[in-house]
PDB file of C-alpha atoms in Angstrom:
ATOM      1  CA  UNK A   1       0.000   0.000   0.000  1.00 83.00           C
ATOM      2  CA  UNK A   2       3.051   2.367   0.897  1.00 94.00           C
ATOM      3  CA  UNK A   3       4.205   2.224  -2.724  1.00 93.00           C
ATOM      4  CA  UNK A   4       0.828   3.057  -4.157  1.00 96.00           C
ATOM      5  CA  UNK A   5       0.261   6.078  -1.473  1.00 98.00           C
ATOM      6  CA  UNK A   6       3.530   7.461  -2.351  1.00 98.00           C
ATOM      7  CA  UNK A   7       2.834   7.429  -5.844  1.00 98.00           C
ATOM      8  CA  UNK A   8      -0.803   8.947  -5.281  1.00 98.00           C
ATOM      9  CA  UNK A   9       1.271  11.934  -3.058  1.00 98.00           C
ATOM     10  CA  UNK A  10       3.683  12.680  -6.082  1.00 98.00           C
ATOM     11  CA  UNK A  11       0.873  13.063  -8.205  1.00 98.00           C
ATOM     12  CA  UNK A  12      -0.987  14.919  -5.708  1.00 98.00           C
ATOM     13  CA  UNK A  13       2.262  17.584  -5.848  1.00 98.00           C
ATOM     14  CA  UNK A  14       2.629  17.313  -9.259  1.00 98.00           C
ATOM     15  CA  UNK A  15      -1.290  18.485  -9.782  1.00 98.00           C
ATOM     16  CA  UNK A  16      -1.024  21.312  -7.298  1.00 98.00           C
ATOM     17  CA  UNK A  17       2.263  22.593  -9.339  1.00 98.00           C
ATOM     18  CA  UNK A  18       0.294  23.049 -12.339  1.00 97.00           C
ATOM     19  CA  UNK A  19      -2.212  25.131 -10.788  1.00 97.00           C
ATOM     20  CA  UNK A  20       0.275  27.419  -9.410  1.00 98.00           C
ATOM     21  CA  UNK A  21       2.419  27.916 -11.922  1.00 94.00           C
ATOM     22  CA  UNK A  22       0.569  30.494 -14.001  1.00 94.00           C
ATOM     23  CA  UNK A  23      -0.535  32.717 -10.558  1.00 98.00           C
ATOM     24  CA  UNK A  24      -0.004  36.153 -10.441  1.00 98.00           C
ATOM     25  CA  UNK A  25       0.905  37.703  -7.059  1.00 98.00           C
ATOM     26  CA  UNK A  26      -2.354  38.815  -6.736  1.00 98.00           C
ATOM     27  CA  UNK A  27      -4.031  35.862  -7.262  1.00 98.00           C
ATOM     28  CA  UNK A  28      -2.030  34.734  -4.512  1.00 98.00           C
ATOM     29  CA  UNK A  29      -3.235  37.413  -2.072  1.00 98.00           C
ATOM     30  CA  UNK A  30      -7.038  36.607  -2.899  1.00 98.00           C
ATOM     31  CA  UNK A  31      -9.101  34.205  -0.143  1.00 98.00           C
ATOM     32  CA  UNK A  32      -8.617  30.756   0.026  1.00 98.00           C
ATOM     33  CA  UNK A  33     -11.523  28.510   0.942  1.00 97.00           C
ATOM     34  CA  UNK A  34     -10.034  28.596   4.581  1.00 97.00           C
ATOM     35  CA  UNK A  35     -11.372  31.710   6.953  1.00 96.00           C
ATOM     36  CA  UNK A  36      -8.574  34.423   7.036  1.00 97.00           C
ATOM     37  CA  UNK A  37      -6.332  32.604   5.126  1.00 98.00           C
ATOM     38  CA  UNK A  38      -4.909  33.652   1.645  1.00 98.00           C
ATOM     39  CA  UNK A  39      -4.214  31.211  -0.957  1.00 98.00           C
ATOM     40  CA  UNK A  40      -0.670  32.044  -0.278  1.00 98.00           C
ATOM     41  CA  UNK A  41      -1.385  30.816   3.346  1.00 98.00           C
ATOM     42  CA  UNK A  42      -2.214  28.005   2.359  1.00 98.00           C
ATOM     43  CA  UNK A  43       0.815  27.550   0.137  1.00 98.00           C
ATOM     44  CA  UNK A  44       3.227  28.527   2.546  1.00 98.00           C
ATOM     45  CA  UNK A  45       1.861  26.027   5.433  1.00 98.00           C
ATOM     46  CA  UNK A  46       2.182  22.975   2.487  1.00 98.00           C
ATOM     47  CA  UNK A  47       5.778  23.350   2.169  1.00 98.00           C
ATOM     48  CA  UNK A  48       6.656  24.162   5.805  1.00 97.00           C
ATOM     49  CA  UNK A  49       4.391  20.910   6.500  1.00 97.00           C
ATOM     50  CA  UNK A  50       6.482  19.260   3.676  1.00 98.00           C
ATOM     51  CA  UNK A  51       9.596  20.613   5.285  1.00 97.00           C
ATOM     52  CA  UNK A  52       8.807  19.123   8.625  1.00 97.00           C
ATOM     53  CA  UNK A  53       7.941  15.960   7.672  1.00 98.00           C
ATOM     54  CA  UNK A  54      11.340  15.302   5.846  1.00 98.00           C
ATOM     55  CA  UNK A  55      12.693  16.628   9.118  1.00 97.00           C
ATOM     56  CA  UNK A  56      10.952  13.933  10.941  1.00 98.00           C
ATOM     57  CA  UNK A  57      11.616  11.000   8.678  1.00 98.00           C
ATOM     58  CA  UNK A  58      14.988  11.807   8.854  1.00 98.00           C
ATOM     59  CA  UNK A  59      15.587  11.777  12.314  1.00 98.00           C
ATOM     60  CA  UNK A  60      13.332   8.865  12.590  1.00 98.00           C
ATOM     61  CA  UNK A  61      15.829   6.710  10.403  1.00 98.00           C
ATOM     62  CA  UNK A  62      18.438   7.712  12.864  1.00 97.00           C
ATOM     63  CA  UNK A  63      16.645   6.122  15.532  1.00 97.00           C
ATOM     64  CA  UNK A  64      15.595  10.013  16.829  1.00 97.00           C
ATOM     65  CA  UNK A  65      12.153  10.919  17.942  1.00 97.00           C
ATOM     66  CA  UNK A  66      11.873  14.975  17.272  1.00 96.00           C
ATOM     67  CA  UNK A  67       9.575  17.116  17.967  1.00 93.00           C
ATOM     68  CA  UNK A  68       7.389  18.459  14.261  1.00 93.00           C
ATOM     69  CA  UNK A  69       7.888  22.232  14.871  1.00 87.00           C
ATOM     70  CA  UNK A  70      10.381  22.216  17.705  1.00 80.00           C
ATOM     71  CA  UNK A  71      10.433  25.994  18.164  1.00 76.00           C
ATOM     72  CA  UNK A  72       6.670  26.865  17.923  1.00 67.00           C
ATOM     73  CA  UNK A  73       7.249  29.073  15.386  1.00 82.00           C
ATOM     74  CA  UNK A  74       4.882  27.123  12.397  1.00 87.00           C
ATOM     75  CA  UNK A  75       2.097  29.925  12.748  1.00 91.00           C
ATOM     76  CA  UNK A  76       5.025  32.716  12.544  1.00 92.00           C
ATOM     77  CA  UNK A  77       6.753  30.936   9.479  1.00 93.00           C
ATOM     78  CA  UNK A  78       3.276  30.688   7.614  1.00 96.00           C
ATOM     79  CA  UNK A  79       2.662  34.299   7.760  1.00 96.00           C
ATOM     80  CA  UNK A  80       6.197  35.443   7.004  1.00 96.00           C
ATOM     81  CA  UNK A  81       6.449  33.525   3.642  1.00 97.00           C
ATOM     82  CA  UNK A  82       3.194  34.333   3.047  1.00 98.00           C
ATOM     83  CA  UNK A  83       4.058  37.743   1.653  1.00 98.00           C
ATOM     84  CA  UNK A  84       6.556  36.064  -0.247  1.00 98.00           C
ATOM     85  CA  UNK A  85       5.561  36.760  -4.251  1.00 98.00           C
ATOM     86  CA  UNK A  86       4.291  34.687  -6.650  1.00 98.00           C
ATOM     87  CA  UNK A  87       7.502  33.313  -8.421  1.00 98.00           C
ATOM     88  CA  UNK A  88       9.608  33.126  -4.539  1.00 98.00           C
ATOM     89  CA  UNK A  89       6.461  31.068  -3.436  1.00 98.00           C
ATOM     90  CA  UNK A  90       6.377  28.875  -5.593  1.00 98.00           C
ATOM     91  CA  UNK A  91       9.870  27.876  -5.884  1.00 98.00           C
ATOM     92  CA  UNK A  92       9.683  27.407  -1.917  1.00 98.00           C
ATOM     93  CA  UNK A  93       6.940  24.610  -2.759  1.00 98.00           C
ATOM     94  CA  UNK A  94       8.905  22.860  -5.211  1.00 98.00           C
ATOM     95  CA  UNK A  95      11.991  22.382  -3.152  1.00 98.00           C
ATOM     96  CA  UNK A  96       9.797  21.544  -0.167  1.00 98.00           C
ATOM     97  CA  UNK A  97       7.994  18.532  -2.133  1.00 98.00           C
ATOM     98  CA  UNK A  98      11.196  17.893  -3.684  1.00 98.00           C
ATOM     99  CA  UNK A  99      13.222  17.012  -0.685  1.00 98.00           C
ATOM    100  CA  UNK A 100      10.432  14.991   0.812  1.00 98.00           C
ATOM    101  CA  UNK A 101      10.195  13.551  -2.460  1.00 98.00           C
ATOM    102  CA  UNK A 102      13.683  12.606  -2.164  1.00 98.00           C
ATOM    103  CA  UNK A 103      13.845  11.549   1.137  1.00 98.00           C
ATOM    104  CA  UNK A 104      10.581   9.074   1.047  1.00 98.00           C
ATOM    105  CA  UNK A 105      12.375   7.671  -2.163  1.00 97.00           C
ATOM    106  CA  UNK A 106      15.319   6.484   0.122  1.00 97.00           C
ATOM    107  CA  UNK A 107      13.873   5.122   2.579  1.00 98.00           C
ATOM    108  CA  UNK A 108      14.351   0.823   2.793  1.00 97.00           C
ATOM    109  CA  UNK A 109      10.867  -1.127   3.666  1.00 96.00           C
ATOM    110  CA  UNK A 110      11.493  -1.492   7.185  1.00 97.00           C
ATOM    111  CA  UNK A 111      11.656   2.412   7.300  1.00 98.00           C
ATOM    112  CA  UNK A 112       8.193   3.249   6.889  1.00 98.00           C
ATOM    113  CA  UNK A 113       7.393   1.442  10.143  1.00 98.00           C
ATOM    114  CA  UNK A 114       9.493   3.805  12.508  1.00 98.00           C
ATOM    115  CA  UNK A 115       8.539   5.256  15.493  1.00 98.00           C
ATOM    116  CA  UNK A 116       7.901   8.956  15.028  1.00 98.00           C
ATOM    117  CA  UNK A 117       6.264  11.398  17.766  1.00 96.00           C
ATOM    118  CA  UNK A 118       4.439  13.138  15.209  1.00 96.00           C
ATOM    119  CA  UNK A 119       0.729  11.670  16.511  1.00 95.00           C
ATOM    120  CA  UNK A 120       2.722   9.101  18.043  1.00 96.00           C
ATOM    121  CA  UNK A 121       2.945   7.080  14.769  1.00 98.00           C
ATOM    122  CA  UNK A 122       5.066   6.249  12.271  1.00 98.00           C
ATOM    123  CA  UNK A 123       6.818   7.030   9.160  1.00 98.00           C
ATOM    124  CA  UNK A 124       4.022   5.419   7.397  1.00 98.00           C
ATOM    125  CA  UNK A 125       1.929   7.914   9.170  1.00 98.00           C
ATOM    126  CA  UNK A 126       3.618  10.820   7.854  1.00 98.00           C
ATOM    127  CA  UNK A 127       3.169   9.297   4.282  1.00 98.00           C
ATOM    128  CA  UNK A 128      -0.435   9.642   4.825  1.00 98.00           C
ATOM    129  CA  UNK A 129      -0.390  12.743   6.876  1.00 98.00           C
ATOM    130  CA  UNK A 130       0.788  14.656   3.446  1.00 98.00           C
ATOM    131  CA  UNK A 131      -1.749  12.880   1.105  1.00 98.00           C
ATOM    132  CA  UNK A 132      -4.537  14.136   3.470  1.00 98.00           C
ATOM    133  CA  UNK A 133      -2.428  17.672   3.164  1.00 98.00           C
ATOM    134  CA  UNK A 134      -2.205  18.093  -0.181  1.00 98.00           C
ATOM    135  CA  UNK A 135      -5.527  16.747  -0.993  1.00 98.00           C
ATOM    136  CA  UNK A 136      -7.146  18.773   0.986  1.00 98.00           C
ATOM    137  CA  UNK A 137      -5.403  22.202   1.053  1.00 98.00           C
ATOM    138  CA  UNK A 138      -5.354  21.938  -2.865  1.00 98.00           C
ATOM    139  CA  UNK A 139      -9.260  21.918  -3.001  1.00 98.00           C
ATOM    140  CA  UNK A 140      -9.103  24.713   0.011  1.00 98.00           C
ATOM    141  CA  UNK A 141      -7.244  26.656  -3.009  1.00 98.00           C
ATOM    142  CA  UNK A 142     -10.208  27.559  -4.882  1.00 98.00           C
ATOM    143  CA  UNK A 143      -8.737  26.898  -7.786  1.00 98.00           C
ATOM    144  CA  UNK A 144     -11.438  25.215  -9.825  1.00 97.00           C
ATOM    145  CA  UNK A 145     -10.509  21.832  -8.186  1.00 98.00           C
ATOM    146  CA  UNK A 146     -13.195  20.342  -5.595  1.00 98.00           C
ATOM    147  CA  UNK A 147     -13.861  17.542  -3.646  1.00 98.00           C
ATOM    148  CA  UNK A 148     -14.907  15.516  -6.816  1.00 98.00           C
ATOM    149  CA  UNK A 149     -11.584  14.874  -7.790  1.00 97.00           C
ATOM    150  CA  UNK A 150     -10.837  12.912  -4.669  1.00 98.00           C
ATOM    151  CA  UNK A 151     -10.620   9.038  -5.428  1.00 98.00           C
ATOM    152  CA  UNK A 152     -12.266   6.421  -3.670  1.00 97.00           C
ATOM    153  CA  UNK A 153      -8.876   5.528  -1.662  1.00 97.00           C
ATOM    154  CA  UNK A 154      -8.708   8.442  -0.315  1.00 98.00           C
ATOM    155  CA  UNK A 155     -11.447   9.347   0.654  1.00 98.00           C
ATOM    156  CA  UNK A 156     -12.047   5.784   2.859  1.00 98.00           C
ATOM    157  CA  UNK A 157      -9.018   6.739   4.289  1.00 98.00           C
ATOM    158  CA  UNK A 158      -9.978  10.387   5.216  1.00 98.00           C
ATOM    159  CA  UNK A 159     -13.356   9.270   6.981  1.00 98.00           C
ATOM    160  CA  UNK A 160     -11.068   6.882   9.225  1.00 98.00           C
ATOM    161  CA  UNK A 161      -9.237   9.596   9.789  1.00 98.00           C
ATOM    162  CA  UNK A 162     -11.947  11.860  10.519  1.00 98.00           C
ATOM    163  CA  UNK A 163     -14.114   8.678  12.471  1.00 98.00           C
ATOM    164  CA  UNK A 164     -13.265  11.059  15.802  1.00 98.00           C
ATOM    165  CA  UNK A 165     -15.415  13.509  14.891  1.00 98.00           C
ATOM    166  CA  UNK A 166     -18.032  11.581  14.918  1.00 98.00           C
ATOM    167  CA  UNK A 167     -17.793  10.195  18.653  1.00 96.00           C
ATOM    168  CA  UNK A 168     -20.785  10.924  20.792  1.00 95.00           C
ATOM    169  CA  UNK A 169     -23.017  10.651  17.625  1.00 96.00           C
ATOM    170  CA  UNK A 170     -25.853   8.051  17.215  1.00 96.00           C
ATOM    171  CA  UNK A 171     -25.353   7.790  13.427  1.00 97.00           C
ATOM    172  CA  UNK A 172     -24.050   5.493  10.232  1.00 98.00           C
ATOM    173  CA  UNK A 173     -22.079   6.187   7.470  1.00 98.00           C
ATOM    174  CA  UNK A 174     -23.164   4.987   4.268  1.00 98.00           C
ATOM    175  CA  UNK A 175     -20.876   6.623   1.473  1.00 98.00           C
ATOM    176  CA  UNK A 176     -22.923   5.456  -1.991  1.00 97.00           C
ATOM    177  CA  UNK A 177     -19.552   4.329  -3.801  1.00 97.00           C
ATOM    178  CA  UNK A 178     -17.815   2.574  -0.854  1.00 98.00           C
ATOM    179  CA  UNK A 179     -18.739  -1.069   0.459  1.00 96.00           C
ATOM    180  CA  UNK A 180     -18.660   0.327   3.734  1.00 97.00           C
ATOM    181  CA  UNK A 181     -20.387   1.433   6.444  1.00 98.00           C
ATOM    182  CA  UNK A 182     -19.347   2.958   9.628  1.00 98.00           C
ATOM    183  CA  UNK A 183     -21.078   2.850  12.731  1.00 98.00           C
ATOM    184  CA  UNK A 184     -21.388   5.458  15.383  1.00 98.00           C
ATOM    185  CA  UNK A 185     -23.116   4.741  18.831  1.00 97.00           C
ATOM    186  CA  UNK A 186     -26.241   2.880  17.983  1.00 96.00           C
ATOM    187  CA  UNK A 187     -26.905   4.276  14.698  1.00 94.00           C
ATOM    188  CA  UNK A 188     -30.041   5.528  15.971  1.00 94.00           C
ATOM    189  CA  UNK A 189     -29.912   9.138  14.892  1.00 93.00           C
ATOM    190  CA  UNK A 190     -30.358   8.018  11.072  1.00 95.00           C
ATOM    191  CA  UNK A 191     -27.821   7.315   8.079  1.00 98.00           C
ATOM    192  CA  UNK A 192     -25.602   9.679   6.605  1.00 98.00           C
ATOM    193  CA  UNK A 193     -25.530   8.794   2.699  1.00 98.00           C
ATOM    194  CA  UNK A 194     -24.253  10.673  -0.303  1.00 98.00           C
ATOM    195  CA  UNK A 195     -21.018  10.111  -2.608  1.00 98.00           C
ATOM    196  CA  UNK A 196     -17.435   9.313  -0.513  1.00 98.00           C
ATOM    197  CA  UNK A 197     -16.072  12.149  -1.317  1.00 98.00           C
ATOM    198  CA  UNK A 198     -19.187  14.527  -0.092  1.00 98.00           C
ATOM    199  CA  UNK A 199     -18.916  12.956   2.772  1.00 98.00           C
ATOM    200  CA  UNK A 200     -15.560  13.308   3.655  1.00 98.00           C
ATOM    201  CA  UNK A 201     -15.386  16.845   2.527  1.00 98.00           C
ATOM    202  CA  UNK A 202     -18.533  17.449   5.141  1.00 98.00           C
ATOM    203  CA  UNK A 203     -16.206  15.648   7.968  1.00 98.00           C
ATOM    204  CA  UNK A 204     -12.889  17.500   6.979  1.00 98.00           C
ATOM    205  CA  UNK A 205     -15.286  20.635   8.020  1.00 97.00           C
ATOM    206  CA  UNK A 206     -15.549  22.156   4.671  1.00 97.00           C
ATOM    207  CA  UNK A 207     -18.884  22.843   2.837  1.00 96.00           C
ATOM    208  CA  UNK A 208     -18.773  20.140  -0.198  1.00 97.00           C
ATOM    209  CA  UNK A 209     -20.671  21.213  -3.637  1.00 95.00           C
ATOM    210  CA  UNK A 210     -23.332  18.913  -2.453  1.00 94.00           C
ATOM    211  CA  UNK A 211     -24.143  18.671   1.313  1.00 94.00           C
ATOM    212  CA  UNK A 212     -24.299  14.874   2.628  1.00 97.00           C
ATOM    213  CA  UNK A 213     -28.163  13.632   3.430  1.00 97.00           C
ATOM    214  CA  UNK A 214     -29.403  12.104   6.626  1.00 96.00           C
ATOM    215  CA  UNK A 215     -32.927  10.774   8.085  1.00 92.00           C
ATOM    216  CA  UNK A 216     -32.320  12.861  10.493  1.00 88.00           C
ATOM    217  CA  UNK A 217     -30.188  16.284  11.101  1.00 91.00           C
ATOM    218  CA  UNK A 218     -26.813  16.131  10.372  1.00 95.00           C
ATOM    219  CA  UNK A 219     -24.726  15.194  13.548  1.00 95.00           C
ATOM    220  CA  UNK A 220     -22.513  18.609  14.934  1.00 96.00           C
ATOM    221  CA  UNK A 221     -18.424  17.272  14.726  1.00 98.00           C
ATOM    222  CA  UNK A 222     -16.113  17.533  17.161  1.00 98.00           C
ATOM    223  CA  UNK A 223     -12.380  18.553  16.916  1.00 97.00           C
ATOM    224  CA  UNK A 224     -10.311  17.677  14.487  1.00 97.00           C
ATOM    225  CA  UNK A 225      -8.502  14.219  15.435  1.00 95.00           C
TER     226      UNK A 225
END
């Protein structure tokens, strides 16, 4: 599965290059889909989350268990290269992806399964911590890419993901394209049905082109996991 997800990320960065490339500055500066964030925000916290994860996996090989933003100062970095322009943005995403590119490339088999503090997982984790990422963020863009383009894979794996938010609720699950069906509580509160990918848009918090039906109202979420 690593290989596959690793592939699917690539593409992923790949895909969100070619939307960028042609940006002006000022398209940069205009509202992302994310409240008081910019699209070059969201741009900026991709590669500084691409920048710590090749920080962790590389400690992690070592046998070292690092902190993911050791000196607090993610929120501070975000806004600072936020004002970078268009063509200095963009070239601090490509060496971002590249590097963790480079580094996942490296890695031997048993390497995906070290320890990393990062959630308490693993390198593994990381893997999938940037395909939720990049997914995501790159339909926050507004960029004429939505929650459609998410495949099936990924989206099963973002309602696991997002399963938390549910807890407390009395409702199932029933994405339309999956052969799945998740269960929260007794179920009693009604069934949650529409396309995989509306659903997991609704439970990423983000309003999806078409919201998610239920017998009953749709069940408040909690944090993010």
């Amino acid at each position: 599965m690593t290989p596959m997800i690793l592939d699917r990320v690539r593409d992923g960065h790949h895909r969100l290059l070619d939307l960028l490339s042609e940006l002006e500055t000022d398209e940069f500066r205009q509202a992302s889909r994310l409240p008081g964030w910019s699209r070059a925000h969201v741009v900026a916290h991709l590669a500084h989350n691409a920048r710590m994860l090749t920080r962790v996996t590389r400690h992690a090989v070592q046998g070292e268990l690092v902190e993911p933003y050791p000196d607090d100062d993610r929120d501070s970095a975000i806004e600072r290269d936020s004002a970078l322009g268009a063509t200095a943005l963009v070239e601090l995403l490509i060496s971002a992806q590249a590097e963790l590119e480079i580094t996942w490339d490296s890695l031997a088999e048993q390497d995906w399964q070290r320890p990393v503090r990062f959630r308490n997982g693993t390198v593994h984790d990381l893997l999938l911590c940037r395909w939720r990422e990049n997914e995501i963020h790159t339909v926050d863009l507004a960029l004429g890419v939505t929650e459609e383009s998410w495949s099936p894979e990924f989206c099963e794996h973002a309602i696991d993901f997002l399963s938390p938010r549910l807890e407390g609720s009395d409702v199932l699950l029933a994405p339309g394209d999956l052969s799945r069906i998740w269960t929260f509580g007794d179920g009693s509160g009604g069934t949650v049905r529409g396309p995989s990918h509306t659903i997991a848009c609704w439970m990423s918090g983000r309003a999806p082109q078409r919201r998610p039906t239920c017998d009953g109202p749709l069940p408040d979420l909690g944090p993010w996991p």
